[in-house]
Amino acid sequence: MNRPPRHPHTATFLLPLVALLLGGCFTLSRNAPPLRQYVLSGDTPVPANGRMAVGLRRAEVAAYLSGRAIVVRRGSNEVVPSKFHRWSEPLDEAVNRVVGSHLAGMRPVGAVEVAPWAARARHDVWVQLHLMRFEGVTDGTAVPRTHVEADWDIVNPGNGHVLIRGRSTVRDGTWRTDDYGTLVTALDAGLARVARDIATCLAGFRNDTTPPTRCGTMASAGTR
């Protein structure tokens, strides 16, 4: 029976390569930047001593924002999740925490409870956030900006009916493309403006369950 010829030099070549791979000496990420993680800081407000008890339901976020990567949009359609700059907590939880902390210091809000809450909890209204945009934007202009956009529903806790809907759009935050810390700070400020719009709408309620005729599609001051 004929046997295939041996190639001793092949084994001699492969052994050092295998040793390099197993030893971790052969890597494509040696010079990669370090992974950085960020949190939204929110606020530590002085309670406003308002009349309304608000339950903040779990925020819904657009699918492209649901990962941990911080997102930057280039132009109108390209979305770039960062490989090295990430949220340190789920974004829906972070957004609820921050909006809730801001609302707690704004009239007519007296107390804010963030879902999940105890079955015996009682609220005058629920607020449901739908986060549509939460990103840095680089569109060729001289100064990169941020875009925060949220739809929000004010809901009757007794029957689950939506009492009134609103929208907040904030586009005037600025940041440097090489500094994600400034981006996170600007996004944080955008959420404070969302909370202010919600509080303004709640202030128009004639009582705790009767909304104003309309809150309208609200755009925060400075939006362009």
mmCIF file of C-alpha atoms in Angstrom:
data_model
loop_
_atom_site.group_PDB
_atom_site.id
_atom_site.type_symbol
_atom_site.label_atom_id
_atom_site.label_comp_id
_atom_site.label_asym_id
_atom_site.label_seq_id
_atom_site.Cartn_x
_atom_site.Cartn_y
_atom_site.Cartn_z
ATOM 1 C CA MET A 1 0.000 0.000 0.000
ATOM 2 C CA ASN A 2 1.337 3.409 -0.951
ATOM 3 C CA ARG A 3 1.493 5.907 1.882
ATOM 4 C CA PRO A 4 1.344 9.707 1.358
ATOM 5 C CA PRO A 5 4.774 11.301 1.642
ATOM 6 C CA ARG A 6 5.656 12.923 4.930
ATOM 7 C CA HIS A 7 6.492 16.599 5.162
ATOM 8 C CA PRO A 8 8.556 17.085 8.314
ATOM 9 C CA HIS A 9 9.081 20.758 7.581
ATOM 10 C CA THR A 10 5.306 21.397 7.773
ATOM 11 C CA ALA A 11 5.147 20.222 11.385
ATOM 12 C CA THR A 12 8.216 22.294 12.211
ATOM 13 C CA PHE A 13 6.471 25.404 10.862
ATOM 14 C CA LEU A 14 3.120 24.807 12.534
ATOM 15 C CA LEU A 15 4.377 24.165 16.071
ATOM 16 C CA PRO A 16 5.657 27.716 16.708
ATOM 17 C CA LEU A 17 2.446 29.197 15.233
ATOM 18 C CA VAL A 18 0.274 27.087 17.540
ATOM 19 C CA ALA A 19 2.416 28.129 20.497
ATOM 20 C CA LEU A 20 1.920 31.786 19.628
ATOM 21 C CA LEU A 21 -1.844 31.421 19.401
ATOM 22 C CA LEU A 22 -2.138 29.486 22.657
ATOM 23 C CA GLY A 23 0.130 31.892 24.444
ATOM 24 C CA GLY A 24 -1.941 34.913 23.434
ATOM 25 C CA CYS A 25 0.950 36.535 21.622
ATOM 26 C CA PHE A 26 -0.919 36.694 18.340
ATOM 27 C CA THR A 27 -3.744 39.263 18.701
ATOM 28 C CA LEU A 28 -5.408 41.887 16.573
ATOM 29 C CA SER A 29 -6.668 43.980 19.515
ATOM 30 C CA ARG A 30 -3.434 44.741 21.356
ATOM 31 C CA ASN A 31 -3.642 48.447 20.389
ATOM 32 C CA ALA A 32 -7.426 48.832 20.770
ATOM 33 C CA PRO A 33 -8.583 51.739 22.965
ATOM 34 C CA PRO A 34 -9.825 50.833 26.454
ATOM 35 C CA LEU A 35 -13.526 50.156 26.918
ATOM 36 C CA ARG A 36 -15.232 53.084 28.678
ATOM 37 C CA GLN A 37 -18.604 52.873 30.394
ATOM 38 C CA TYR A 38 -20.948 55.748 31.244
ATOM 39 C CA VAL A 39 -23.977 56.439 33.403
ATOM 40 C CA LEU A 40 -26.604 59.147 33.148
ATOM 41 C CA SER A 41 -26.310 61.207 36.298
ATOM 42 C CA GLY A 42 -29.827 62.546 36.687
ATOM 43 C CA ASP A 43 -30.426 64.965 39.522
ATOM 44 C CA THR A 44 -30.865 65.086 43.284
ATOM 45 C CA PRO A 45 -33.742 67.548 43.464
ATOM 46 C CA VAL A 46 -35.335 69.266 46.417
ATOM 47 C CA PRO A 47 -38.876 67.820 46.520
ATOM 48 C CA ALA A 48 -41.349 70.245 45.011
ATOM 49 C CA ASN A 49 -44.112 69.393 47.517
ATOM 50 C CA GLY A 50 -46.674 69.252 44.724
ATOM 51 C CA ARG A 51 -49.987 67.460 44.850
ATOM 52 C CA MET A 52 -49.603 64.666 42.275
ATOM 53 C CA ALA A 53 -48.276 61.159 42.818
ATOM 54 C CA VAL A 54 -46.760 59.929 39.549
ATOM 55 C CA GLY A 55 -45.951 56.359 38.556
ATOM 56 C CA LEU A 56 -43.311 56.159 35.825
ATOM 57 C CA ARG A 57 -43.855 53.008 33.806
ATOM 58 C CA ARG A 58 -40.924 51.173 32.251
ATOM 59 C CA ALA A 59 -39.619 53.212 29.322
ATOM 60 C CA GLU A 60 -39.784 51.819 25.809
ATOM 61 C CA VAL A 61 -36.766 52.541 23.600
ATOM 62 C CA ALA A 62 -36.366 52.282 19.836
ATOM 63 C CA ALA A 63 -34.842 48.953 18.799
ATOM 64 C CA TYR A 64 -31.583 50.479 17.541
ATOM 65 C CA LEU A 65 -31.027 52.019 20.994
ATOM 66 C CA SER A 66 -31.691 48.839 22.966
ATOM 67 C CA GLY A 67 -28.061 47.664 23.177
ATOM 68 C CA ARG A 68 -25.376 48.940 25.524
ATOM 69 C CA ALA A 69 -23.404 50.803 22.815
ATOM 70 C CA ILE A 70 -23.680 54.606 22.723
ATOM 71 C CA VAL A 71 -25.021 55.567 19.300
ATOM 72 C CA VAL A 72 -23.924 58.290 16.902
ATOM 73 C CA ARG A 73 -25.871 59.121 13.745
ATOM 74 C CA ARG A 74 -24.017 60.256 10.651
ATOM 75 C CA GLY A 75 -26.189 62.231 8.279
ATOM 76 C CA SER A 76 -29.802 61.136 8.019
ATOM 77 C CA ASN A 77 -29.587 57.353 7.912
ATOM 78 C CA GLU A 78 -26.261 55.925 9.075
ATOM 79 C CA VAL A 79 -26.218 54.754 12.698
ATOM 80 C CA VAL A 80 -22.862 53.927 14.290
ATOM 81 C CA PRO A 81 -22.849 52.088 17.651
ATOM 82 C CA SER A 82 -19.543 52.718 19.422
ATOM 83 C CA LYS A 83 -17.339 49.689 20.101
ATOM 84 C CA PHE A 84 -15.516 51.320 22.979
ATOM 85 C CA HIS A 85 -18.104 53.629 24.648
ATOM 86 C CA ARG A 86 -21.021 51.887 26.328
ATOM 87 C CA TRP A 87 -23.835 52.425 28.806
ATOM 88 C CA SER A 88 -23.152 50.706 32.117
ATOM 89 C CA GLU A 89 -26.849 49.918 32.651
ATOM 90 C CA PRO A 90 -29.807 49.146 30.376
ATOM 91 C CA LEU A 91 -30.895 52.376 28.701
ATOM 92 C CA ASP A 92 -34.589 51.995 29.539
ATOM 93 C CA GLU A 93 -33.736 51.762 33.246
ATOM 94 C CA ALA A 94 -31.330 54.701 33.058
ATOM 95 C CA VAL A 95 -33.852 56.922 31.271
ATOM 96 C CA ASN A 96 -36.585 56.167 33.807
ATOM 97 C CA ARG A 97 -34.242 56.829 36.707
ATOM 98 C CA VAL A 98 -33.142 60.196 35.332
ATOM 99 C CA VAL A 99 -36.557 61.452 34.190
ATOM 100 C CA GLY A 100 -38.036 60.331 37.505
ATOM 101 C CA SER A 101 -35.390 62.174 39.508
ATOM 102 C CA HIS A 102 -36.029 65.397 37.583
ATOM 103 C CA LEU A 103 -39.819 65.110 37.832
ATOM 104 C CA ALA A 104 -39.592 64.661 41.589
ATOM 105 C CA GLY A 105 -38.353 68.241 41.911
ATOM 106 C CA MET A 106 -40.910 69.874 39.605
ATOM 107 C CA ARG A 107 -44.375 71.156 40.427
ATOM 108 C CA PRO A 108 -47.097 69.913 40.454
ATOM 109 C CA VAL A 109 -45.378 66.600 41.206
ATOM 110 C CA GLY A 110 -45.266 65.568 44.842
ATOM 111 C CA ALA A 111 -43.800 62.068 44.503
ATOM 112 C CA VAL A 112 -42.494 59.831 41.730
ATOM 113 C CA GLU A 113 -42.309 56.048 41.815
ATOM 114 C CA VAL A 114 -40.462 54.168 39.081
ATOM 115 C CA ALA A 115 -41.677 50.743 37.921
ATOM 116 C CA PRO A 116 -41.752 48.104 39.172
ATOM 117 C CA TRP A 117 -43.742 49.197 42.201
ATOM 118 C CA ALA A 118 -45.683 47.347 44.889
ATOM 119 C CA ALA A 119 -49.200 46.163 44.070
ATOM 120 C CA ARG A 120 -50.615 48.414 46.772
ATOM 121 C CA ALA A 121 -48.996 51.553 45.309
ATOM 122 C CA ARG A 122 -51.404 54.384 44.486
ATOM 123 C CA HIS A 123 -50.761 57.038 41.858
ATOM 124 C CA ASP A 124 -52.770 59.907 40.442
ATOM 125 C CA VAL A 125 -51.321 59.352 36.964
ATOM 126 C CA TRP A 126 -48.913 57.061 35.172
ATOM 127 C CA VAL A 127 -46.383 58.320 32.641
ATOM 128 C CA GLN A 128 -45.233 56.097 29.780
ATOM 129 C CA LEU A 129 -42.091 57.159 27.896
ATOM 130 C CA HIS A 130 -41.263 56.100 24.336
ATOM 131 C CA LEU A 131 -37.659 57.058 23.553
ATOM 132 C CA MET A 132 -37.285 57.499 19.788
ATOM 133 C CA ARG A 133 -33.929 59.299 19.461
ATOM 134 C CA PHE A 134 -31.040 59.460 21.938
ATOM 135 C CA GLU A 135 -27.773 60.020 20.148
ATOM 136 C CA GLY A 136 -24.999 62.254 18.974
ATOM 137 C CA VAL A 137 -25.351 63.624 15.449
ATOM 138 C CA THR A 138 -22.529 64.402 13.025
ATOM 139 C CA ASP A 139 -23.984 65.730 9.786
ATOM 140 C CA GLY A 140 -21.137 67.752 8.363
ATOM 141 C CA THR A 141 -21.920 70.903 10.344
ATOM 142 C CA ALA A 142 -19.171 72.657 12.262
ATOM 143 C CA VAL A 143 -20.411 71.563 15.700
ATOM 144 C CA PRO A 144 -21.770 68.040 16.332
ATOM 145 C CA ARG A 145 -25.081 68.086 18.180
ATOM 146 C CA THR A 146 -27.292 65.752 20.146
ATOM 147 C CA HIS A 147 -30.822 64.631 19.405
ATOM 148 C CA VAL A 148 -33.221 63.531 22.137
ATOM 149 C CA GLU A 149 -36.795 62.755 21.128
ATOM 150 C CA ALA A 150 -39.421 61.127 23.315
ATOM 151 C CA ASP A 151 -43.134 60.554 22.993
ATOM 152 C CA TRP A 152 -44.921 60.332 26.318
ATOM 153 C CA ASP A 153 -48.378 59.285 27.420
ATOM 154 C CA ILE A 154 -50.122 60.364 30.613
ATOM 155 C CA VAL A 155 -52.314 57.452 31.651
ATOM 156 C CA ASN A 156 -55.242 56.987 34.037
ATOM 157 C CA PRO A 157 -54.125 54.266 36.502
ATOM 158 C CA GLY A 158 -57.722 53.264 37.168
ATOM 159 C CA ASN A 159 -58.540 52.041 33.674
ATOM 160 C CA GLY A 160 -55.289 52.290 31.695
ATOM 161 C CA HIS A 161 -56.709 54.864 29.272
ATOM 162 C CA VAL A 162 -54.366 57.453 27.813
ATOM 163 C CA LEU A 163 -55.467 60.878 29.049
ATOM 164 C CA ILE A 164 -53.179 62.926 26.826
ATOM 165 C CA ARG A 165 -50.099 62.475 24.648
ATOM 166 C CA GLY A 166 -47.118 64.725 24.062
ATOM 167 C CA ARG A 167 -43.730 64.773 22.389
ATOM 168 C CA SER A 168 -40.473 66.390 23.435
ATOM 169 C CA THR A 169 -37.696 67.115 20.946
ATOM 170 C CA VAL A 170 -34.334 68.534 21.997
ATOM 171 C CA ARG A 171 -31.593 69.100 19.415
ATOM 172 C CA ASP A 172 -29.424 71.879 20.792
ATOM 173 C CA GLY A 173 -26.917 69.971 22.905
ATOM 174 C CA THR A 174 -23.319 70.061 21.641
ATOM 175 C CA TRP A 175 -20.372 67.706 22.062
ATOM 176 C CA ARG A 176 -16.917 66.913 20.693
ATOM 177 C CA THR A 177 -16.599 63.826 18.535
ATOM 178 C CA ASP A 178 -13.529 62.709 20.474
ATOM 179 C CA ASP A 179 -15.183 63.179 23.878
ATOM 180 C CA TYR A 180 -18.081 60.879 24.718
ATOM 181 C CA GLY A 181 -18.240 62.359 28.204
ATOM 182 C CA THR A 182 -19.564 65.619 26.732
ATOM 183 C CA LEU A 183 -22.052 63.625 24.659
ATOM 184 C CA VAL A 184 -23.423 61.857 27.749
ATOM 185 C CA THR A 185 -23.679 65.174 29.624
ATOM 186 C CA ALA A 186 -25.657 66.725 26.746
ATOM 187 C CA LEU A 187 -27.991 63.707 26.536
ATOM 188 C CA ASP A 188 -28.518 63.963 30.295
ATOM 189 C CA ALA A 189 -29.572 67.597 29.875
ATOM 190 C CA GLY A 190 -31.987 66.558 27.121
ATOM 191 C CA LEU A 191 -33.792 64.214 29.504
ATOM 192 C CA ALA A 192 -34.156 67.058 32.007
ATOM 193 C CA ARG A 193 -35.993 68.992 29.305
ATOM 194 C CA VAL A 194 -38.264 66.001 28.624
ATOM 195 C CA ALA A 195 -39.142 65.915 32.333
ATOM 196 C CA ARG A 196 -39.871 69.646 32.272
ATOM 197 C CA ASP A 197 -42.284 69.234 29.354
ATOM 198 C CA ILE A 198 -44.127 66.457 31.194
ATOM 199 C CA ALA A 199 -44.350 68.557 34.361
ATOM 200 C CA THR A 200 -45.682 71.526 32.359
ATOM 201 C CA CYS A 201 -48.409 69.304 30.929
ATOM 202 C CA LEU A 202 -49.300 67.918 34.364
ATOM 203 C CA ALA A 203 -49.576 71.470 35.694
ATOM 204 C CA GLY A 204 -52.424 72.023 33.223
ATOM 205 C CA PHE A 205 -54.608 69.299 34.780
ATOM 206 C CA ARG A 206 -57.697 70.827 36.411
ATOM 207 C CA ASN A 207 -57.547 68.040 38.982
ATOM 208 C CA ASP A 208 -55.484 64.903 39.273
ATOM 209 C CA THR A 209 -57.315 63.051 36.481
ATOM 210 C CA THR A 210 -58.749 65.758 34.189
ATOM 211 C CA PRO A 211 -56.194 66.783 31.561
ATOM 212 C CA PRO A 212 -55.993 70.106 29.736
ATOM 213 C CA THR A 213 -57.602 70.327 26.316
ATOM 214 C CA ARG A 214 -54.232 69.567 24.780
ATOM 215 C CA CYS A 215 -50.570 69.548 25.683
ATOM 216 C CA GLY A 216 -49.735 69.590 22.007
ATOM 217 C CA THR A 217 -46.568 68.423 20.329
ATOM 218 C CA MET A 218 -44.108 70.161 22.589
ATOM 219 C CA ALA A 219 -40.653 71.279 21.520
ATOM 220 C CA SER A 220 -38.276 72.419 24.231
ATOM 221 C CA ALA A 221 -36.899 75.949 24.075
ATOM 222 C CA GLY A 222 -33.801 76.195 21.970
ATOM 223 C CA THR A 223 -34.822 73.368 19.623
ATOM 224 C CA ARG A 224 -33.970 73.969 16.013
#
